Amino acid sequence: MSGVLATWKAGIVIWFGVGTTLGLSAVAGYLAWRRQQPILVWVSGLLLPIAGALIWSCGQLGRPDALLAVLALCLAIGSAIWTLIDIAVPGGLPHYRLGRRRIVFAHAAVQAGIVLTGLTVVRILAQSLLGAPTVVLHRLDWLALIATCIALIAGLWDRTAKFSWAGLYACGLIALGMSEILRGVVSARFLLWGAACDLAGFILVAALFGWSLTKLARADERRSGRWSAKLRVPGAAVRWSVQWFRCVQTLLAGTVACLTVWIAADVTFDGMGQGVALFDLSGRSAACPAALMLLGTAILMASQNGGVWRAGWQYAALAAGVLFTTSLGWAMMDATSDSPWQHRGGNLLITASMMTLMTRVGLGRFLPRNSDWIARGRRAMPAFAVLALVLLMLLAACRLC
């Protein structure tokens, strides 16, 4: 009886502390607005994760290791509140300045929330890969991610929040990691096998979204900000084709390409994902949709960029075409073949020969004469021809030896 009473008293103390902390946060926020003191904005915002940590400490949130999710959730809530206040009362909130740059609590809080949520996913994946006891995702992890996304979406209406699209992209990657955890991480090879198609699908959707926003931004410029005015979104917030997006998409596309080649060529992937893979594309056959999505990503990225980046993505699309047709042949190859690499080389030779003909003749028959795709194909044609010639010589040498 005394133990129950002590626990009850401790709970009362903690909840009294939570109420006091939230009250102080509200008072500090009101004084920050009235007295125009930026330090009080930070005090008000940081008191929210302190209140969340107090609730977590009394064991009311179900999982002992949920602290990072609780902190991320509270930071996202604080960021959304202060962002909405700043939007409702433009110029009504004080901010610190470092030179010409404003140090805004709402921006720092949502960025910290992204980091904390990402650390949770990385920690769970690392524990699973190292053979530690299986850790399941808690509903707080999903709530933290959703709250962070809401805070980032609210930031689209903030002219100074130039990181909102990048933050949403990062949240998409975090959600992808959570989906891998839900599927169950059996081994590192299984994780990489599943990540190939999932990551390819993610960058394809991101490229399609970026293409849509680029078209919207161009139409908006022609119509003097009509869409921006309707949505009341600052014009700068709809700009998507920026340097970070191109670089990250390039990095992830290269990762997918490497995984696709590995999966298609390695017979030890056979049977992996049997019974759980979508459309029964288990084992090496999973490399084929990954390569096809990579091709679509390259085409979409080329359509929304210009100059050197457009040319690079056009060449990447041609290379992805080779990867797709090659992965089809490699995935269908018999795993018990006596000379697997000769079969793979023969398949790649056929693909390189077909691409040589297509880039020299085929593109000109299906595309307008002024299309720069024809010029890119003709410039890439010698590379495909040399590849086909080298493969032919190597296969002939193998036959003679």
Coordinates of C-alpha atoms in Angstrom, one line a residue:
M1 CA 0.0 0.0 0.0
S2 CA 2.8 2.4 0.8
G3 CA 4.5 1.6 -2.5
V4 CA 1.3 2.4 -4.4
L5 CA 0.9 5.7 -2.5
A6 CA 4.5 6.7 -3.2
T7 CA 4.0 6.0 -6.9
W8 CA 0.8 8.0 -6.9
K9 CA 2.5 10.9 -5.2
A10 CA 5.4 10.8 -7.6
G11 CA 3.0 10.9 -10.5
I12 CA 1.2 13.9 -9.1
V13 CA 4.6 15.7 -8.7
I14 CA 5.6 14.9 -12.3
W15 CA 2.2 16.0 -13.8
F16 CA 2.3 19.1 -11.7
G17 CA 5.8 19.8 -13.2
V18 CA 4.4 19.2 -16.7
G19 CA 1.6 21.6 -16.1
T20 CA 4.0 24.2 -14.7
T21 CA 6.4 23.8 -17.6
L22 CA 3.6 24.3 -20.2
G23 CA 2.3 27.3 -18.3
L24 CA 5.7 28.9 -18.2
S25 CA 6.0 28.2 -22.0
A26 CA 2.8 30.0 -22.7
V27 CA 3.8 32.9 -20.5
A28 CA 7.2 33.2 -22.1
G29 CA 5.6 33.1 -25.6
Y30 CA 3.2 35.9 -24.6
L31 CA 6.0 38.0 -23.2
A32 CA 8.2 37.4 -26.3
W33 CA 5.5 38.8 -28.5
R34 CA 4.7 41.7 -26.2
R35 CA 8.3 42.7 -25.3
Q36 CA 9.9 41.7 -28.6
Q37 CA 12.6 39.6 -26.9
P38 CA 14.0 36.7 -29.0
I39 CA 15.4 34.9 -26.0
L40 CA 11.9 34.4 -24.7
V41 CA 10.8 32.7 -28.0
W42 CA 13.6 30.1 -27.5
V43 CA 12.7 29.7 -23.9
S44 CA 9.0 29.1 -24.7
G45 CA 9.8 26.7 -27.5
L46 CA 12.4 24.7 -25.5
L47 CA 10.1 24.3 -22.6
L48 CA 7.9 22.0 -24.7
P49 CA 10.4 19.2 -25.1
I50 CA 11.2 19.5 -21.4
A51 CA 7.5 18.9 -20.7
G52 CA 7.6 15.9 -23.1
A53 CA 10.7 14.5 -21.3
L54 CA 8.9 14.8 -18.0
I55 CA 5.9 12.8 -19.3
W56 CA 8.3 10.2 -20.7
S57 CA 10.1 9.9 -17.4
C58 CA 7.0 8.8 -15.6
G59 CA 6.6 5.8 -18.0
Q60 CA 3.3 6.9 -19.6
L61 CA 4.5 6.6 -23.1
G62 CA 4.9 2.9 -23.3
R63 CA 8.5 2.4 -24.4
P64 CA 11.7 3.3 -22.4
D65 CA 13.7 4.3 -25.5
A66 CA 11.0 6.6 -26.9
L67 CA 12.8 9.8 -25.7
L68 CA 14.1 10.8 -29.1
A69 CA 10.6 10.4 -30.6
V70 CA 9.1 12.5 -27.8
L71 CA 11.6 15.3 -28.2
A72 CA 11.2 15.3 -32.0
L73 CA 7.4 15.4 -31.6
C74 CA 7.5 18.3 -29.1
L75 CA 10.0 20.3 -31.2
A76 CA 7.8 19.8 -34.3
I77 CA 4.8 21.1 -32.4
G78 CA 6.7 24.1 -31.2
S79 CA 8.0 24.8 -34.6
A80 CA 4.6 24.6 -36.2
I81 CA 3.1 26.9 -33.5
W82 CA 5.7 29.6 -33.9
T83 CA 5.7 29.3 -37.7
L84 CA 1.9 29.9 -37.8
I85 CA 2.2 32.8 -35.4
D86 CA 5.0 34.4 -37.6
I87 CA 2.8 33.9 -40.7
A88 CA -0.3 35.3 -39.1
V89 CA 1.6 38.4 -37.8
P90 CA 4.4 39.1 -40.3
G91 CA 7.3 40.9 -38.6
G92 CA 5.6 40.5 -35.2
L93 CA 8.2 38.1 -33.8
P94 CA 11.7 39.0 -32.7
H95 CA 14.6 36.9 -34.1
Y96 CA 18.3 36.9 -33.5
R97 CA 20.5 37.9 -36.4
L98 CA 23.9 36.7 -37.4
G99 CA 25.0 39.2 -40.1
R100 CA 22.2 39.2 -42.6
R101 CA 20.9 35.8 -41.6
R102 CA 18.1 35.3 -39.1
I103 CA 18.3 32.7 -36.4
V104 CA 14.7 31.5 -36.1
F105 CA 13.6 29.1 -33.4
A106 CA 11.0 27.5 -35.6
H107 CA 13.6 26.6 -38.3
A108 CA 16.1 25.2 -35.8
A109 CA 13.4 23.2 -34.0
V110 CA 12.1 21.4 -37.1
Q111 CA 15.6 20.7 -38.3
A112 CA 16.4 19.2 -34.9
G113 CA 13.3 17.1 -35.1
I114 CA 14.4 15.7 -38.5
V115 CA 17.7 14.8 -37.1
L116 CA 16.2 13.1 -34.0
T117 CA 13.7 11.1 -36.0
G118 CA 16.4 10.0 -38.4
L119 CA 18.7 8.9 -35.6
T120 CA 15.8 6.7 -34.3
V121 CA 15.5 5.0 -37.6
V122 CA 19.3 4.6 -38.0
R123 CA 19.6 3.2 -34.5
I124 CA 16.9 0.6 -35.0
L125 CA 18.4 -0.5 -38.4
A126 CA 21.9 -0.7 -36.9
Q127 CA 20.6 -2.8 -34.0
S128 CA 18.8 -5.2 -36.3
L129 CA 21.8 -5.6 -38.6
L130 CA 24.1 -6.2 -35.6
G131 CA 21.9 -9.0 -34.3
A132 CA 20.5 -7.2 -31.3
P133 CA 17.0 -8.0 -30.1
T134 CA 14.4 -6.9 -32.6
V135 CA 13.1 -3.4 -32.0
V136 CA 9.7 -2.4 -33.3
L137 CA 8.6 1.0 -34.2
H138 CA 6.4 2.8 -31.7
R139 CA 3.4 4.9 -32.7
L140 CA 5.3 7.9 -31.2
D141 CA 7.9 7.5 -34.0
W142 CA 5.2 7.8 -36.6
L143 CA 3.6 10.7 -34.8
A144 CA 6.9 12.5 -34.6
L145 CA 7.5 12.0 -38.4
I146 CA 3.9 13.2 -39.2
A147 CA 4.3 16.3 -36.9
T148 CA 7.6 17.1 -38.5
C149 CA 6.1 16.9 -42.0
I150 CA 3.2 19.2 -40.9
A151 CA 5.7 21.7 -39.5
L152 CA 7.7 21.6 -42.8
I153 CA 4.5 22.1 -44.8
A154 CA 3.6 25.1 -42.7
G155 CA 7.1 26.4 -43.4
L156 CA 6.2 26.6 -47.1
W157 CA 4.3 29.8 -46.3
D158 CA 7.4 31.3 -44.6
R159 CA 9.6 33.2 -47.0
T160 CA 12.7 32.6 -44.9
A161 CA 12.2 28.8 -44.6
K162 CA 14.2 27.8 -47.7
F163 CA 14.8 24.3 -46.4
S164 CA 11.2 23.1 -46.4
W165 CA 11.4 21.0 -49.5
A166 CA 14.7 19.6 -48.5
G167 CA 13.3 18.7 -45.1
L168 CA 10.3 17.0 -46.7
Y169 CA 12.7 15.0 -48.9
A170 CA 14.6 13.9 -45.8
C171 CA 11.3 12.9 -44.1
G172 CA 10.5 10.8 -47.2
L173 CA 13.8 8.9 -46.7
I174 CA 13.1 8.5 -43.0
A175 CA 9.7 7.0 -43.9
L176 CA 11.4 4.7 -46.3
G177 CA 13.7 3.5 -43.5
M178 CA 10.7 2.9 -41.3
S179 CA 9.0 0.8 -44.0
E180 CA 12.2 -1.3 -44.1
I181 CA 12.0 -1.8 -40.4
L182 CA 8.3 -2.8 -40.6
R183 CA 9.1 -5.4 -43.3
G184 CA 11.7 -6.9 -40.9
V185 CA 15.4 -6.8 -41.3
V186 CA 16.6 -10.4 -41.5
S187 CA 20.2 -9.7 -42.7
A188 CA 22.2 -7.0 -44.4
R189 CA 21.8 -8.6 -47.8
F190 CA 18.0 -8.8 -47.3
L191 CA 18.0 -5.1 -46.4
L192 CA 20.0 -4.1 -49.5
W193 CA 17.9 -6.4 -51.7
G194 CA 14.7 -4.7 -50.5
A195 CA 16.2 -1.2 -50.5
A196 CA 17.0 -1.4 -54.2
C197 CA 13.4 -1.3 -55.4
D198 CA 12.2 0.9 -52.6
L199 CA 14.9 3.5 -53.1
A200 CA 14.4 3.4 -56.9
G201 CA 10.6 4.0 -56.4
F202 CA 11.4 6.9 -54.0
I203 CA 13.7 8.8 -56.3
L204 CA 11.2 8.2 -59.2
V205 CA 8.3 9.7 -57.2
A206 CA 10.6 12.6 -56.1
A207 CA 11.6 13.2 -59.7
L208 CA 7.9 13.2 -60.8
F209 CA 7.1 15.6 -58.0
G210 CA 10.0 17.8 -58.9
W211 CA 8.9 17.8 -62.5
S212 CA 5.4 18.8 -61.5
L213 CA 6.6 21.6 -59.3
T214 CA 8.9 22.8 -62.0
K215 CA 6.1 23.0 -64.5
L216 CA 3.9 24.8 -62.0
A217 CA 6.7 27.3 -61.2
R218 CA 7.2 28.0 -65.0
A219 CA 3.5 28.4 -65.5
D220 CA 3.3 30.7 -62.5
E221 CA 6.0 32.9 -63.9
R222 CA 4.1 33.2 -67.2
R223 CA 0.9 34.1 -65.4
S224 CA 2.5 36.6 -63.0
G225 CA 2.3 34.6 -59.9
R226 CA -1.3 33.4 -60.3
W227 CA -0.8 30.1 -58.5
S228 CA 1.3 31.6 -55.8
A229 CA -1.3 34.2 -55.2
K230 CA -4.1 31.6 -54.9
L231 CA -2.2 29.5 -52.5
R232 CA -0.6 32.5 -50.8
V233 CA 2.8 30.7 -51.0
P234 CA 5.8 32.9 -51.6
G235 CA 7.2 32.4 -55.1
A236 CA 10.5 31.2 -53.9
A237 CA 8.8 28.3 -52.0
V238 CA 7.8 26.6 -55.3
R239 CA 11.3 26.4 -56.7
W240 CA 12.3 22.8 -56.8
S241 CA 15.1 22.2 -59.3
V242 CA 17.9 23.4 -57.0
Q243 CA 21.4 22.2 -56.4
W244 CA 20.7 20.0 -53.4
F245 CA 18.0 18.1 -55.2
R246 CA 20.1 17.4 -58.2
C247 CA 23.1 16.2 -56.2
V248 CA 21.1 14.0 -53.8
Q249 CA 19.1 12.4 -56.7
T250 CA 22.4 11.7 -58.5
L251 CA 23.9 10.1 -55.4
L252 CA 20.8 7.9 -54.8
A253 CA 20.5 7.0 -58.4
G254 CA 24.1 5.9 -58.5
T255 CA 23.5 3.8 -55.3
V256 CA 20.4 2.1 -57.0
A257 CA 22.4 1.4 -60.1
C258 CA 25.2 -0.3 -58.1
L259 CA 22.6 -2.4 -56.1
T260 CA 20.8 -3.3 -59.3
V261 CA 24.0 -4.6 -61.0
W262 CA 24.9 -6.6 -57.8
I263 CA 21.4 -8.2 -57.4
A264 CA 21.1 -9.1 -61.1
A265 CA 24.5 -10.7 -61.2
D266 CA 24.6 -12.5 -57.8
V267 CA 22.8 -15.9 -57.9
T268 CA 22.8 -16.0 -54.1
F269 CA 19.9 -13.5 -54.1
D270 CA 17.7 -16.2 -55.7
G271 CA 14.7 -17.0 -53.5
M272 CA 15.1 -13.9 -51.4
G273 CA 11.8 -12.3 -50.7
Q274 CA 9.8 -15.3 -51.9
G275 CA 6.2 -15.0 -51.0
V276 CA 6.4 -11.4 -49.8
A277 CA 7.7 -9.6 -52.9
L278 CA 5.3 -7.5 -54.9
F279 CA 4.1 -9.3 -58.1
D280 CA 6.3 -12.2 -57.0
L281 CA 9.5 -10.4 -58.2
S282 CA 11.8 -12.1 -55.8
G283 CA 15.5 -12.9 -56.0
R284 CA 17.4 -11.5 -58.9
S285 CA 14.2 -10.5 -60.8
A286 CA 13.8 -7.6 -58.3
A287 CA 16.7 -5.8 -60.2
C288 CA 14.5 -5.4 -63.3
P289 CA 11.8 -3.0 -61.9
A290 CA 14.6 -1.1 -60.0
A291 CA 16.4 -0.5 -63.3
L292 CA 13.2 0.5 -65.1
M293 CA 12.3 3.0 -62.4
L294 CA 15.9 4.3 -62.6
L295 CA 15.3 4.9 -66.4
G296 CA 12.1 6.8 -65.6
T297 CA 13.9 8.9 -63.0
A298 CA 16.7 9.9 -65.4
I299 CA 14.1 10.9 -68.1
L300 CA 12.1 13.0 -65.6
M301 CA 15.3 14.6 -64.2
A302 CA 16.5 15.5 -67.7
S303 CA 13.1 17.1 -68.5
Q304 CA 13.3 19.5 -65.6
N305 CA 17.0 20.6 -65.9
G306 CA 19.0 22.4 -68.4
G307 CA 22.6 22.8 -69.5
V308 CA 25.2 20.4 -68.1
W309 CA 22.7 18.7 -65.7
R310 CA 20.3 18.0 -68.6
A311 CA 23.0 16.4 -70.6
G312 CA 24.2 14.3 -67.7
W313 CA 20.8 13.0 -67.0
Q314 CA 20.2 12.2 -70.7
Y315 CA 23.4 10.1 -70.8
A316 CA 22.3 8.5 -67.5
A317 CA 18.9 7.6 -69.2
L318 CA 20.8 5.9 -72.0
A319 CA 23.0 4.0 -69.5
A320 CA 19.8 3.1 -67.5
G321 CA 18.4 1.6 -70.7
V322 CA 21.4 -0.6 -71.0
L323 CA 21.1 -1.5 -67.3
F324 CA 17.4 -2.5 -67.7
T325 CA 17.8 -4.8 -70.7
T326 CA 21.0 -6.3 -69.2
S327 CA 19.3 -7.0 -65.9
L328 CA 16.5 -8.7 -67.7
G329 CA 18.9 -11.2 -69.3
W330 CA 21.0 -11.7 -66.1
A331 CA 17.9 -12.3 -63.9
M332 CA 16.6 -15.0 -66.3
M333 CA 20.0 -16.7 -66.6
D334 CA 20.1 -20.3 -65.1
A335 CA 21.8 -20.2 -61.7
T336 CA 23.6 -23.5 -62.5
S337 CA 25.2 -22.4 -65.7
D338 CA 28.7 -23.7 -66.2
S339 CA 30.1 -20.4 -67.6
P340 CA 27.9 -17.7 -66.0
W341 CA 30.2 -14.8 -66.8
Q342 CA 30.3 -15.7 -70.5
H343 CA 26.5 -15.7 -70.6
R344 CA 26.4 -12.4 -68.8
G345 CA 29.0 -11.0 -71.2
G346 CA 27.0 -12.2 -74.2
N347 CA 23.9 -10.6 -72.9
L348 CA 25.7 -7.3 -72.4
L349 CA 27.1 -7.6 -75.9
I350 CA 23.7 -7.9 -77.4
T351 CA 22.4 -4.9 -75.3
A352 CA 25.4 -2.7 -76.3
S353 CA 24.9 -3.6 -80.0
M354 CA 21.3 -2.7 -79.8
M355 CA 22.0 0.6 -78.1
T356 CA 24.6 1.4 -80.7
L357 CA 22.0 1.0 -83.4
M358 CA 19.3 2.8 -81.5
T359 CA 21.4 5.9 -80.7
R360 CA 22.6 6.1 -84.3
V361 CA 19.4 5.5 -86.1
G362 CA 16.5 4.7 -83.8
L363 CA 16.2 8.0 -81.9
G364 CA 16.0 10.0 -85.1
R365 CA 13.0 7.9 -86.3
F366 CA 10.9 8.4 -83.2
L367 CA 11.9 11.9 -82.0
P368 CA 11.6 15.4 -83.6
R369 CA 14.6 16.4 -85.6
N370 CA 15.4 19.3 -83.3
S371 CA 15.4 17.1 -80.2
D372 CA 18.6 17.3 -78.2
W373 CA 18.1 13.6 -77.3
I374 CA 19.2 12.7 -80.8
A375 CA 22.5 14.7 -80.4
R376 CA 23.1 13.1 -77.0
G377 CA 22.5 9.6 -78.4
R378 CA 24.9 10.2 -81.3
R379 CA 27.6 11.4 -78.9
A380 CA 27.1 8.3 -76.7
M381 CA 27.0 5.9 -79.7
P382 CA 30.9 5.5 -79.9
A383 CA 30.9 4.5 -76.2
F384 CA 28.3 1.8 -76.8
A385 CA 30.2 0.6 -80.0
V386 CA 33.5 0.4 -78.2
L387 CA 31.8 -1.5 -75.3
A388 CA 30.3 -4.0 -77.8
L389 CA 33.7 -4.4 -79.6
V390 CA 35.6 -5.0 -76.4
L391 CA 33.0 -7.6 -75.2
L392 CA 33.2 -9.3 -78.6
M393 CA 36.9 -9.6 -78.4
L394 CA 36.8 -10.9 -74.8
L395 CA 34.2 -13.5 -75.5
A396 CA 36.1 -14.7 -78.6
A397 CA 39.3 -14.9 -76.5
C398 CA 37.4 -17.0 -73.9
R399 CA 36.2 -19.3 -76.6
L400 CA 39.7 -19.8 -78.0
C401 CA 41.4 -20.4 -74.7

